[in-house]
CSV table of C-alpha atoms and ligand atoms in Angstrom, one decimal:
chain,number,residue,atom,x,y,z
A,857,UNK,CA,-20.8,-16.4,-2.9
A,858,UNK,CA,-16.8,-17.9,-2.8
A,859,UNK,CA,-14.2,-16.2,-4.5
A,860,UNK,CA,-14.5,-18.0,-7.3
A,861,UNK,CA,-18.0,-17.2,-8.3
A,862,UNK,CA,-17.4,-13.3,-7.5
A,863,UNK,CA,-14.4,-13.4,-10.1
A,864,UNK,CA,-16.3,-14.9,-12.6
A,865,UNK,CA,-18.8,-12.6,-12.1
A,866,UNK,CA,-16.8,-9.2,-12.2
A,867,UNK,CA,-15.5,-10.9,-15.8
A,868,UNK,CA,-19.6,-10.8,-16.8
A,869,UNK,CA,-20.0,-7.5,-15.2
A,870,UNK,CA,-17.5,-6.0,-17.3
A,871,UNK,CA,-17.9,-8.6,-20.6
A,872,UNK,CA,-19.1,-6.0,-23.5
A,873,UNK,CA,-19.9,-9.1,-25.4
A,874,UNK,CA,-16.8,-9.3,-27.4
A,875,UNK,CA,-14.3,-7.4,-24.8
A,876,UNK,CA,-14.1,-6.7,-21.7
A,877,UNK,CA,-13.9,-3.5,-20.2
A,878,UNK,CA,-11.1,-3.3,-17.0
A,879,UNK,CA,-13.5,-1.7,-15.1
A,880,UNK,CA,-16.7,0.3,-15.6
A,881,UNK,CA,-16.2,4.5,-15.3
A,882,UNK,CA,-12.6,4.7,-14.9
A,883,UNK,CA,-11.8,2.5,-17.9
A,884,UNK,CA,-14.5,2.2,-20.4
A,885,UNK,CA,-12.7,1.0,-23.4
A,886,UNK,CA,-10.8,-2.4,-24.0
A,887,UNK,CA,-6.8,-2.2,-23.2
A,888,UNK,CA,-4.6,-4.4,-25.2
A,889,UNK,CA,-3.0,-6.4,-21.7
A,890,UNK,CA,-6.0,-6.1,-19.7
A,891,UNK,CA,-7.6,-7.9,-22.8
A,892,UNK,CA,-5.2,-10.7,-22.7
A,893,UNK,CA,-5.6,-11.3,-18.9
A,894,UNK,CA,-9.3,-11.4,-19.3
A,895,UNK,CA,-9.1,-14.3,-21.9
A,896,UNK,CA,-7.4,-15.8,-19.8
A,897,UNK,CA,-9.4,-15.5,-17.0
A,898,UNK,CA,-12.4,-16.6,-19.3
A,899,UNK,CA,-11.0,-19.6,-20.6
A,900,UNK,CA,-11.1,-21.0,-16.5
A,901,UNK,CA,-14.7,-21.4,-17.4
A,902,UNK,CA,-16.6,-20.0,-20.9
A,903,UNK,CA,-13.2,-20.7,-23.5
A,904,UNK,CA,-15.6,-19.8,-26.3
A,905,UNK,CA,-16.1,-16.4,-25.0
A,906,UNK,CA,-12.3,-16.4,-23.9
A,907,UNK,CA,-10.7,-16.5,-27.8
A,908,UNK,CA,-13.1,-14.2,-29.0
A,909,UNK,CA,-11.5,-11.4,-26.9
A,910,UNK,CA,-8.4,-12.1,-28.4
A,911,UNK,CA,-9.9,-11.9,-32.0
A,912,UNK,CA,-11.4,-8.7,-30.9
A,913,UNK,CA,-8.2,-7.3,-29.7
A,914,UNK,CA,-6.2,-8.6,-32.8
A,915,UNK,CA,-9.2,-7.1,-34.8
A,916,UNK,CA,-7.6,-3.7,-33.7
A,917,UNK,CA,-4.3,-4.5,-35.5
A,918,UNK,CA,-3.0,-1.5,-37.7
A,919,UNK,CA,-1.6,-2.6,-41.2
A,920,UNK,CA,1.7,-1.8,-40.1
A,921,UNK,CA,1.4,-4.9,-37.6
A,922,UNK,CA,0.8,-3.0,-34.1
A,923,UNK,CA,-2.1,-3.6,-31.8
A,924,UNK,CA,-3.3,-0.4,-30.0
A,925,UNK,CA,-3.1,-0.1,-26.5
A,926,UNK,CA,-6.7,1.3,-26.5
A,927,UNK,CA,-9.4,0.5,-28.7
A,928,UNK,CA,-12.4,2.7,-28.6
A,929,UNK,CA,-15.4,0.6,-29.6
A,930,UNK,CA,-17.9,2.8,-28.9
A,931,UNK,CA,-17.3,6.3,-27.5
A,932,UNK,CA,-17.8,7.3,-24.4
A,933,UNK,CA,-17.5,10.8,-22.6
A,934,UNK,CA,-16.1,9.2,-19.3
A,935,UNK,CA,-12.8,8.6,-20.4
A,936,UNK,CA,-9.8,11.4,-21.4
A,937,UNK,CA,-8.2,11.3,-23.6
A,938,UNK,CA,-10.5,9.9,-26.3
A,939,UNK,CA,-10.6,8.8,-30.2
A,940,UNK,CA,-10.4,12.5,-30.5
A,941,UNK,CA,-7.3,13.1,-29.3
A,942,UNK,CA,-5.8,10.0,-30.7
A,943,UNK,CA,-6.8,9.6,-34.0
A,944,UNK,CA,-5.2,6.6,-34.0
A,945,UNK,CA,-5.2,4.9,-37.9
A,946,UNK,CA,-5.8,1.6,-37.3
A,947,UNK,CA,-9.7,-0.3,-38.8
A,948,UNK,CA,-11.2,0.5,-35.6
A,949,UNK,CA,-10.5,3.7,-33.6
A,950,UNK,CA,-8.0,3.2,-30.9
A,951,UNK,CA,-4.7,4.9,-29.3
A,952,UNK,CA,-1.6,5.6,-31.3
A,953,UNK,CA,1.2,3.4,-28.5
A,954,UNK,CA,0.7,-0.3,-27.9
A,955,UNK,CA,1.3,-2.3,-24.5
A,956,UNK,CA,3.3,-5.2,-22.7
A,957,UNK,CA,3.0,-7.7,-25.8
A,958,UNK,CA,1.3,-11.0,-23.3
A,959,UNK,CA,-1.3,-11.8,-25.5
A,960,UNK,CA,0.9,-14.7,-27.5
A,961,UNK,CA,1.7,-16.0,-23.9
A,962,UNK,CA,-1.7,-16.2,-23.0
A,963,UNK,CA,-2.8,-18.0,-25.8
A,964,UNK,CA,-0.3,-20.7,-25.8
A,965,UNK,CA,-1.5,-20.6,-22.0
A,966,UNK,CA,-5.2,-20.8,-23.2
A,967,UNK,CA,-4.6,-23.2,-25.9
A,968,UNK,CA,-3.3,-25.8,-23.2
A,969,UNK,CA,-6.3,-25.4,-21.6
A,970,UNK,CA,-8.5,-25.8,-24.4
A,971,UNK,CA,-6.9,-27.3,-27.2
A,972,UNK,CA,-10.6,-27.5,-29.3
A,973,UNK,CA,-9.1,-23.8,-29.4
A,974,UNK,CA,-6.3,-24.6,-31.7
A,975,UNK,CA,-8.2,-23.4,-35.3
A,976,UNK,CA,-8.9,-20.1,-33.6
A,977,UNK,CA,-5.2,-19.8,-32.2
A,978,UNK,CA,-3.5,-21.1,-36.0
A,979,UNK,CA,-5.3,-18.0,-37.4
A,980,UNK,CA,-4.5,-15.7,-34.8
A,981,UNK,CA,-0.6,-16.9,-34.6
A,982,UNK,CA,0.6,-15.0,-37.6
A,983,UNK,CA,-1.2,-11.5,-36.5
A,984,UNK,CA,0.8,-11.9,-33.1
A,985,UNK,CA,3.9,-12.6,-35.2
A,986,UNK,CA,3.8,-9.7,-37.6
A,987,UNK,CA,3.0,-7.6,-34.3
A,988,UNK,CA,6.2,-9.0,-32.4
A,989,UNK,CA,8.0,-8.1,-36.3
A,990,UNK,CA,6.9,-4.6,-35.8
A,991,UNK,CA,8.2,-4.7,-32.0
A,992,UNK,CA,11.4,-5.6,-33.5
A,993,UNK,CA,11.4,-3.0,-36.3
A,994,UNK,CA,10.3,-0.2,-34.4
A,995,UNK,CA,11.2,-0.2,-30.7
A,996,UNK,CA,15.0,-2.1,-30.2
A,997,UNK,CA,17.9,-0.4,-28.5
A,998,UNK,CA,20.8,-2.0,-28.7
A,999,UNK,CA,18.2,-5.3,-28.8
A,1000,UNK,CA,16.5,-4.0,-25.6
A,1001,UNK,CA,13.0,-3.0,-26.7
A,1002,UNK,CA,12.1,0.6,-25.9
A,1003,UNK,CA,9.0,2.7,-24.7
A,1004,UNK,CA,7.9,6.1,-26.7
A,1005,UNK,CA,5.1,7.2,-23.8
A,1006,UNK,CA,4.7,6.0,-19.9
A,1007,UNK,CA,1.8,4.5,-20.9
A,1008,UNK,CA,3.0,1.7,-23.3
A,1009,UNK,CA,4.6,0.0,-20.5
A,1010,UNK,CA,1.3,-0.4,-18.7
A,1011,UNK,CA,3.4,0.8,-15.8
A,1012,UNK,CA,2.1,4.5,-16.1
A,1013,UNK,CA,3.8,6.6,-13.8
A,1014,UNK,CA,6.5,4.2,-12.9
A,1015,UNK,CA,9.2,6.8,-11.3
A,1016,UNK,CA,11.2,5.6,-14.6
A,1017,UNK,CA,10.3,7.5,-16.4
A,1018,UNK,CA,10.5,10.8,-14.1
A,1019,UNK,CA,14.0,11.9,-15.9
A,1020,UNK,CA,13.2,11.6,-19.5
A,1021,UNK,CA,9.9,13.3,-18.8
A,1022,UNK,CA,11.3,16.3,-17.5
A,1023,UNK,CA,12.7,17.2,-21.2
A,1024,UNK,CA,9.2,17.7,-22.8
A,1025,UNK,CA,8.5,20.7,-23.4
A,1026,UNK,CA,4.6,21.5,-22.7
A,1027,UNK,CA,4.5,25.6,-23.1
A,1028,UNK,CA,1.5,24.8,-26.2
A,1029,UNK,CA,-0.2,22.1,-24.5
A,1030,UNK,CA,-3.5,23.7,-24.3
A,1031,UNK,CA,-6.7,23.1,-21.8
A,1032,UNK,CA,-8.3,19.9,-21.3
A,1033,UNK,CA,-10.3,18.2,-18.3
A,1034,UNK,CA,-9.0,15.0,-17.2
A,1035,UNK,CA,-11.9,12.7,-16.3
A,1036,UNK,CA,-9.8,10.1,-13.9
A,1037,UNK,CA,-9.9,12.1,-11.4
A,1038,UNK,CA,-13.3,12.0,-11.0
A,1039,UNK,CA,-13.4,8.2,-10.9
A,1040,UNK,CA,-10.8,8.1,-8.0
A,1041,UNK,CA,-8.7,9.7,-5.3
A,1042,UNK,CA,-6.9,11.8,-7.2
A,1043,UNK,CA,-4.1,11.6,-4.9
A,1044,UNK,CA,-3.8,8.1,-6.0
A,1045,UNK,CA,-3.4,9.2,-9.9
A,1046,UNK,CA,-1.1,10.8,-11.8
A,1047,UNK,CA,-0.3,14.6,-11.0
A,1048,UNK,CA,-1.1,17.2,-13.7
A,1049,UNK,CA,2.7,17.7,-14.2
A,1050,UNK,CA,3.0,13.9,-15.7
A,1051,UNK,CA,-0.3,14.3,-17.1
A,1052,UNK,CA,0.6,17.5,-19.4
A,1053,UNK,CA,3.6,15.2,-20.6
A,1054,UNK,CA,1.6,11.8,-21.0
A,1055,UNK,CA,-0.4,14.4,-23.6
A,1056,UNK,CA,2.2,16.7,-25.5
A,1057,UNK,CA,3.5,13.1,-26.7
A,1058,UNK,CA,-0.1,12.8,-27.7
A,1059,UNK,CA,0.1,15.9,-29.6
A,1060,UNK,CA,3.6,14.8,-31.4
A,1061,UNK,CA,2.5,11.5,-32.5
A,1062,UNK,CA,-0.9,13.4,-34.2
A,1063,UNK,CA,1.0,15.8,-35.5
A,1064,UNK,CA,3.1,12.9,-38.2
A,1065,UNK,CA,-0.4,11.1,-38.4
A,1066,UNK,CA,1.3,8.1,-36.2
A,1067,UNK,CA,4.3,7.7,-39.0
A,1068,UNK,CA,6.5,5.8,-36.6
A,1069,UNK,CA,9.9,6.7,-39.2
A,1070,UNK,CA,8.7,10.4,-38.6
A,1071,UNK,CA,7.7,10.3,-34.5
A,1072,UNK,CA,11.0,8.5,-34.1
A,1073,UNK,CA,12.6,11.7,-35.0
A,1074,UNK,CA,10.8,14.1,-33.0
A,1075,UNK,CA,10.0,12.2,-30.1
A,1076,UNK,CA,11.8,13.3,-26.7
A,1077,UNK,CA,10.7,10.1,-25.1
A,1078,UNK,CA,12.6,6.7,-25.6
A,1079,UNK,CA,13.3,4.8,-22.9
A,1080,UNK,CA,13.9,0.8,-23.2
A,1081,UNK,CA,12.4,-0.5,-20.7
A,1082,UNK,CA,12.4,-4.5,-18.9
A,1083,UNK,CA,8.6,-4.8,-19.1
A,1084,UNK,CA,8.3,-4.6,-22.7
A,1085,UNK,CA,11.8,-6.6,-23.0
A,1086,UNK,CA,11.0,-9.5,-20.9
A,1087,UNK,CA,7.2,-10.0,-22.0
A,1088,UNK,CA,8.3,-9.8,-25.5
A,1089,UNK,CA,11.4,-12.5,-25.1
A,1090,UNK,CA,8.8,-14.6,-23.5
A,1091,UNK,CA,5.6,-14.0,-25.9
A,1092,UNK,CA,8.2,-14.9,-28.3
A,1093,UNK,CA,9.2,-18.2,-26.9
A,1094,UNK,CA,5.6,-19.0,-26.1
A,1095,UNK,CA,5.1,-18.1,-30.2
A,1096,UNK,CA,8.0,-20.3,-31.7
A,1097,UNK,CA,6.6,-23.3,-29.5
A,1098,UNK,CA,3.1,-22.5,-31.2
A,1099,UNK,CA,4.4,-22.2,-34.5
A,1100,UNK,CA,6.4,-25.4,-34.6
A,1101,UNK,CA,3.2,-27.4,-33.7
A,1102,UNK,CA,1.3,-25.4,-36.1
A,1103,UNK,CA,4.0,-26.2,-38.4
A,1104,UNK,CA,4.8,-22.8,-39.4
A,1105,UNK,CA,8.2,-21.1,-40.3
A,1106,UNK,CA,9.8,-20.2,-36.8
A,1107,UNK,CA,13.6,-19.6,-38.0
A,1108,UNK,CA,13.1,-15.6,-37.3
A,1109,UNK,CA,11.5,-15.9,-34.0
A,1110,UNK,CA,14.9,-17.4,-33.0
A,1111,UNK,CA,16.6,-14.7,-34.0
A,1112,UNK,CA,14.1,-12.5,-32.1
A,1113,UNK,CA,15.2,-14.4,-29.3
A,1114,UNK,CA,18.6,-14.1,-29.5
A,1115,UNK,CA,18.4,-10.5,-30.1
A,1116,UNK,CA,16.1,-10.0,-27.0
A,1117,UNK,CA,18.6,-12.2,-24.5
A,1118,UNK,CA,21.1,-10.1,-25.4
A,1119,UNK,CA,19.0,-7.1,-25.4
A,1120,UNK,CA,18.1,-7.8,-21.2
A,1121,UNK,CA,21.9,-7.8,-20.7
A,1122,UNK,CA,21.8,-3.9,-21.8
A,1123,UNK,CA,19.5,-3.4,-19.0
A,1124,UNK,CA,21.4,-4.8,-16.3
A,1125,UNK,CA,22.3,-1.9,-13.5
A,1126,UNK,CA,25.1,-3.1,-11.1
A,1127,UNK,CA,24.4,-0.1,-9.0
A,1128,UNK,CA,20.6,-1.3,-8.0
A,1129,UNK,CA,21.5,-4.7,-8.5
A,1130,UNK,CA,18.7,-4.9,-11.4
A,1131,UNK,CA,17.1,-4.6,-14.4
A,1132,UNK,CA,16.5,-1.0,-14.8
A,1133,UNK,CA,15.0,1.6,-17.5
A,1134,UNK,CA,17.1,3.2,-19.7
A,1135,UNK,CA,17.3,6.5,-21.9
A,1136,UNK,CA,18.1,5.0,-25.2
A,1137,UNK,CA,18.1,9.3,-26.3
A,1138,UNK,CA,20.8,9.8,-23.5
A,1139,UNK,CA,21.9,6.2,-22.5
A,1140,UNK,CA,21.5,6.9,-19.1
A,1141,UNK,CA,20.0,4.5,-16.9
A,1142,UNK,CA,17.6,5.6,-14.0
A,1143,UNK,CA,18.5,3.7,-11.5
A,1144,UNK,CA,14.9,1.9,-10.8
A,1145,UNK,CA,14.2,-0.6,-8.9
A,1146,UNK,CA,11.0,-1.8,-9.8
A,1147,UNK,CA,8.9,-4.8,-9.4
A,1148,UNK,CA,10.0,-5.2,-13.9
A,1149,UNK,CA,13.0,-6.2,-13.0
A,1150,UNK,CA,11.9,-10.0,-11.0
A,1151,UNK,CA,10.0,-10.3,-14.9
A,1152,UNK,CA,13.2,-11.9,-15.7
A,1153,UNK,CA,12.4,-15.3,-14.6
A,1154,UNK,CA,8.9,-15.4,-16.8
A,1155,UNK,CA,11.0,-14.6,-19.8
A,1156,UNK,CA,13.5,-17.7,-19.3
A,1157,UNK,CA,16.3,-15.8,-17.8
A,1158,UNK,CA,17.6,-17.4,-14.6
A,1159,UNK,CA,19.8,-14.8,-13.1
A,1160,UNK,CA,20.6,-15.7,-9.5
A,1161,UNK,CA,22.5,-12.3,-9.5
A,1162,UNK,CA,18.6,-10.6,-9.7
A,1163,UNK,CA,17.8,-12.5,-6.4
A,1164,UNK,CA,18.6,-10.5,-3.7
A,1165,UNK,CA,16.9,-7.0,-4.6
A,1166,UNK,CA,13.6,-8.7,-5.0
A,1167,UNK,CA,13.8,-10.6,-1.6
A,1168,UNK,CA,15.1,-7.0,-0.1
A,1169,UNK,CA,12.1,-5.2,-2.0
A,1170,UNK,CA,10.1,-8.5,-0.4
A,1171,UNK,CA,11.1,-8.1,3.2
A,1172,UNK,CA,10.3,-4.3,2.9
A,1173,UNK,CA,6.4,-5.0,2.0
A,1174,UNK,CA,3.9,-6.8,4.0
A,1175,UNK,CA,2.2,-8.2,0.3
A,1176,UNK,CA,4.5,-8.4,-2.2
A,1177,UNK,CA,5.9,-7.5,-4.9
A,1178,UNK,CA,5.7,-3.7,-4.7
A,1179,UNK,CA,5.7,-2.0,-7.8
A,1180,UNK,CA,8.8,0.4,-6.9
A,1181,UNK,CA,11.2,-0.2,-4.3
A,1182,UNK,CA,9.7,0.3,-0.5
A,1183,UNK,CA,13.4,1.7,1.0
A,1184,UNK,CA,14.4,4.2,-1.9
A,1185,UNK,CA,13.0,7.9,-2.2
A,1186,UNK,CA,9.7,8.9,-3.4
A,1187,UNK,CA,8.1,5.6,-2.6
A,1188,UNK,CA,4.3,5.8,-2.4
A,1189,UNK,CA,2.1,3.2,-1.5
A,1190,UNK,CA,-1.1,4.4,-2.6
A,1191,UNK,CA,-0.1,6.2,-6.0
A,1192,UNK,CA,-0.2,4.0,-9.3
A,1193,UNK,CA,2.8,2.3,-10.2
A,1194,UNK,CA,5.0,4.3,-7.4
A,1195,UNK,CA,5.0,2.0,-4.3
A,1196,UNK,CA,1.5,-0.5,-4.8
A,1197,UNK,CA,1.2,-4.3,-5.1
A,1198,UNK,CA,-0.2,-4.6,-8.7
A,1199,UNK,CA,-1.9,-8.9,-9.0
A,1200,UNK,CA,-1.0,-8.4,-13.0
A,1201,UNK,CA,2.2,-8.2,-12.5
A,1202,UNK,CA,2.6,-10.9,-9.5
A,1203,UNK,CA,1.3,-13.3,-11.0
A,1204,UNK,CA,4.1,-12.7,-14.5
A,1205,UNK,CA,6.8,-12.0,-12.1
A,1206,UNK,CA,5.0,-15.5,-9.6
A,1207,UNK,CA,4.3,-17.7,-12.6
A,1208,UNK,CA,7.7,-17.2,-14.2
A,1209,UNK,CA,9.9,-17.9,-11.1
A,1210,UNK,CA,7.5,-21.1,-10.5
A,1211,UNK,CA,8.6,-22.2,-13.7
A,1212,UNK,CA,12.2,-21.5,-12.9
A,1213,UNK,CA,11.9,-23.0,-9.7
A,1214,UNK,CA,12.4,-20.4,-7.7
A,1215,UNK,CA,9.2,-22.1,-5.4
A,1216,UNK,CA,10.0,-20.4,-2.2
A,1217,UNK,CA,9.6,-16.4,-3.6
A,1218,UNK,CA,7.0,-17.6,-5.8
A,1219,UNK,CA,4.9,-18.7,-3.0
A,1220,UNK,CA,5.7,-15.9,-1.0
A,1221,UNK,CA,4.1,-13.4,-4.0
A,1222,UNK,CA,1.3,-16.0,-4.6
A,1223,UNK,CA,0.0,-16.3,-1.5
A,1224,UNK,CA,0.4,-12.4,-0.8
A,1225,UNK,CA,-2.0,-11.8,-3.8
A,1226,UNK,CA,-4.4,-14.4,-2.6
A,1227,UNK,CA,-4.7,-12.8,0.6
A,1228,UNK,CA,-4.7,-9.3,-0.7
A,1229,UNK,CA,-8.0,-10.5,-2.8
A,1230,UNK,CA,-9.8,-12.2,0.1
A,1231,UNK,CA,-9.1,-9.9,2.6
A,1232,UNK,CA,-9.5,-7.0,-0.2
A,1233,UNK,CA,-11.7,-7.7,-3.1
A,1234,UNK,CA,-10.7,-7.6,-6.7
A,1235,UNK,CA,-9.0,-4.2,-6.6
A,1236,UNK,CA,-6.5,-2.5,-9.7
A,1237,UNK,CA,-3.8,-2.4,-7.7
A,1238,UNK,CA,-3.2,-2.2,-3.4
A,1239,UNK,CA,-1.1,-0.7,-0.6
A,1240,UNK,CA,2.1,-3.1,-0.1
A,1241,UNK,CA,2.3,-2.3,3.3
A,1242,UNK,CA,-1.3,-2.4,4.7
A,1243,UNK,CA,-3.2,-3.9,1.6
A,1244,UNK,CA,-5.8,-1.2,1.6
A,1245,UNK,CA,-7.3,-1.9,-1.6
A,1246,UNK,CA,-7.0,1.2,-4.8
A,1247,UNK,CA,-7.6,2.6,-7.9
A,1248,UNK,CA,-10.8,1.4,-9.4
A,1249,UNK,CA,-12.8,-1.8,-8.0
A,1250,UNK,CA,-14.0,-4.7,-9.4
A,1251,UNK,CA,-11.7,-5.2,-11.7
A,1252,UNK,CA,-11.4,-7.7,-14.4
A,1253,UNK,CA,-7.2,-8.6,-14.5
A,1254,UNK,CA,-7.5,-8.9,-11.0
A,1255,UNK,CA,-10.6,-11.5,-11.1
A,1256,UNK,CA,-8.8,-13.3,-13.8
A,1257,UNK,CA,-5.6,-13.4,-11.8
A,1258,UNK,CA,-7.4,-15.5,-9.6
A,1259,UNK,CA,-9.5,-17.5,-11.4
A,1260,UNK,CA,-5.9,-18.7,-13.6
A,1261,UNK,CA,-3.6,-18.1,-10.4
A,1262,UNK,CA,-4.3,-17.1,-7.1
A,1263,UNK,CA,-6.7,-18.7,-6.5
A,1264,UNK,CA,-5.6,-22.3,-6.9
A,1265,UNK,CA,-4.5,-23.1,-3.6
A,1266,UNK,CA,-7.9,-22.1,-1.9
A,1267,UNK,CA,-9.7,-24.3,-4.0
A,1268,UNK,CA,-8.3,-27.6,-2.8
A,1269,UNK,CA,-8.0,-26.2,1.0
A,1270,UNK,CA,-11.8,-24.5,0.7
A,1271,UNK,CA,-13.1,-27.4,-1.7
A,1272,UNK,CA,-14.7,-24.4,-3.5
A,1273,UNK,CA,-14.4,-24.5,-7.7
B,2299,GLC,C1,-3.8,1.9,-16.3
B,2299,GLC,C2,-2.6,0.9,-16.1
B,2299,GLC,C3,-2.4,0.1,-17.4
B,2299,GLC,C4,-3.8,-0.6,-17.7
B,2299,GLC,C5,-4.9,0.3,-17.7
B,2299,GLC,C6,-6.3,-0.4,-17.7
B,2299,GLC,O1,-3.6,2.8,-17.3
B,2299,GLC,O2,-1.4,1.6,-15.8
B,2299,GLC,O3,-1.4,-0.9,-17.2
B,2299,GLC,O4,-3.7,-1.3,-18.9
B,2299,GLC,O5,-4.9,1.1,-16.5
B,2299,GLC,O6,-6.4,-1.2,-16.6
């Protein structure tokens, strides 16, 4: 079997029918991003089953416009924490946070792949829109848009969020059982200490039933954050292009974007030369250098200034980009978001210097996470500096990374489709 045929087949191995599941054990449920990638990744070759994802993911959507990060279909006693812990209040049972908001980039992505799509995507448009409205009511700092738990980034345990983490209190956290551990190397997860605090922000949220006026109040956690800046500056340029074809009324999504540009400038950190993280509660920044800060390229911001941290963080790592900076402190190859080479994010961070032409560092991360999967398989995430493959296997972004991405430049050397 090529490459191609094994990615296509992870996506079946995981298809529930109308979502996909990243991966089976570790991650039965269907995550908002994950989701997007995996229409993507459809689209290469079913499309029909590709924009049903989408609608099942924007089925999700709470009445106050935000799409869960999780949505629990079906339960299953795999997975902590569950519905349980959540109660989430949205028409199907999900999380209480959201994700990276790439699911309007994807579809203008999908659309121009298959634009027999174009009904499906006009009814979906305004459902991303009044989610991007609720990004904008709810999470802005000084137009930088903010994070209210690790996990809404997608970047987990990204060492960002080490500081502001450290001022939850989690004396009446209670017992539980995390199941992840028994999926994988624990030593490639979270520790308990983040894991107490990815929960007692659990607890808050339940506690004011998910009232985002009330959590805002109560919540220790706010950090703004580049991920969710830059893929929400770019869903919403990928959104006003959509809604001018679709002929619908665009005038706010440029003010969105205006608000978002100016926004990324907040994040700026001369001392790492970078985007960074910051404590919108404190207004400290926490001096990260992470693989969110080369996302600033796919949102449309060409700042040469951001250059030469990546190419350092580059010349570092044998497969780029690492995830966290491989010369500063408390770099860890193998653990989550803390050192490893993560295909989701290369091929953002690839894609959007491509675009920018910024050819030679795009190539350099493309072909990196080409490799990594042949050599590799179709792993969550790998080891930057010997591209031992991690976390969970067979996974679905990674297939569709390849099958959208990665993969392209094997097909015309290999003559494989
Ligand atoms: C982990 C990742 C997150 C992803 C999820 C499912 O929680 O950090 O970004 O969405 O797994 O793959």
């Amino acid at each position: 079997m090529n490459l191609h045929d094994t990615a296509r087949a992870i996506l079946r191995q995981n298809d529930q029918g109308r979502y996909t599941l990243p991966t089976h054990g570790l991650y039965p449920y269907q995550w908002n991003w994950d989701s997007a990638f995996a229409a993507w990744g459809f689209t290469t070759f079913d499309p029909e089953r590709g924009w049903r994802e989408l609608e099942t993911l924007m089925s999700g959507q709470w009445d106050d416009g935000m799409v869960p990060h999780i949505l629990f279909h079906r339960t299953d006693p795999g997975y902590f924490p569950g519905p349980d812990v959540w109660q989430g209040r949205g028409p199907i049972p999900s999380s209480g946070i959201t994700q990276p908001p790439v699911a309007a980039s994807f579809m203008a992505k999908m659309l121009s792949m298959h634009p027999e799509g174009e009904q499906r995507a006009r009814i979906l448009w305004p459902r991303l829109k009044s989610w991007h409205d609720w990004f904008m009511k709810w999470r802005l700092d000084q137009g930088a848009v903010c994070v209210t738990h690790p996990w809404e980034a997608g970047r987990d345990n990204a060492p960002d969020w080490d500081r502001a983490m450290r001022l939850i209190d989690v004396s009446e956290i209670g017992d539980y059982t995390r199941r992840d551990t028994s999926h994988v190397d624990p030593s490639m997860r979270p520790t308990k200490y983040d894991y107490d605090r990815y929960l007692k922000l659990v607890q808050l949220g339940v506690s004011v039933s998910w009232d985002h006026e009330a959590l805002k109040k109560i919540n220790p956690f706010r950090v703004a954050d580049p991920t969710m800046t830059f893929t929400l500056l770019r869903a919403n340029r990928d959104l006003r292009d959509m809604g001018k074809v679709f002929g619908e009324d665009i005038s706010v999504i440029d003010n969105w974007i205006t608000t978002l540009e100016q926004g990324a400038t907040t994040l700026w950190n001369e001392d790492i030369q970078g985007y960074d993280s910051r404590n919108a509660l404190t207004g400290e920044f926490n001096g990260i250098l992470s693989n969110a800060s080369a996302l600033c390229w796919y949102a449309g911001i060409n700042n040469e200034a951001a250059r030469p941290s990546v190419e350092r963080m580059l010349a570092a790592a044998t497969y780029g980009l690492p995830s966290f900076d491989p010369e500063a402190d408390g770099f860890e190859p193998l653990r989550y978001w803390r050192g490893p080479t993560w295909p989701v994010m290369n091929y953002l961070v690839g894609s959007g210097m491509e675009e920018m032409g910024l050819c030679d560092l795009a190539g350099r991360i493309k072909n990196d996470t080409a490799q990594l999967m042949q050599r590799n398989g179709f792993a969550e995430y790998y080891d930057p500096i010997s591209g031992r493959p991690a976390g969970g296997d067979s996974f679905s972004w990674t297939a569709a990374v390849w099958l959208g991405w990665a993969g392209d430049s094997f097909v015309t050397e290999k003559g494989v489709a």
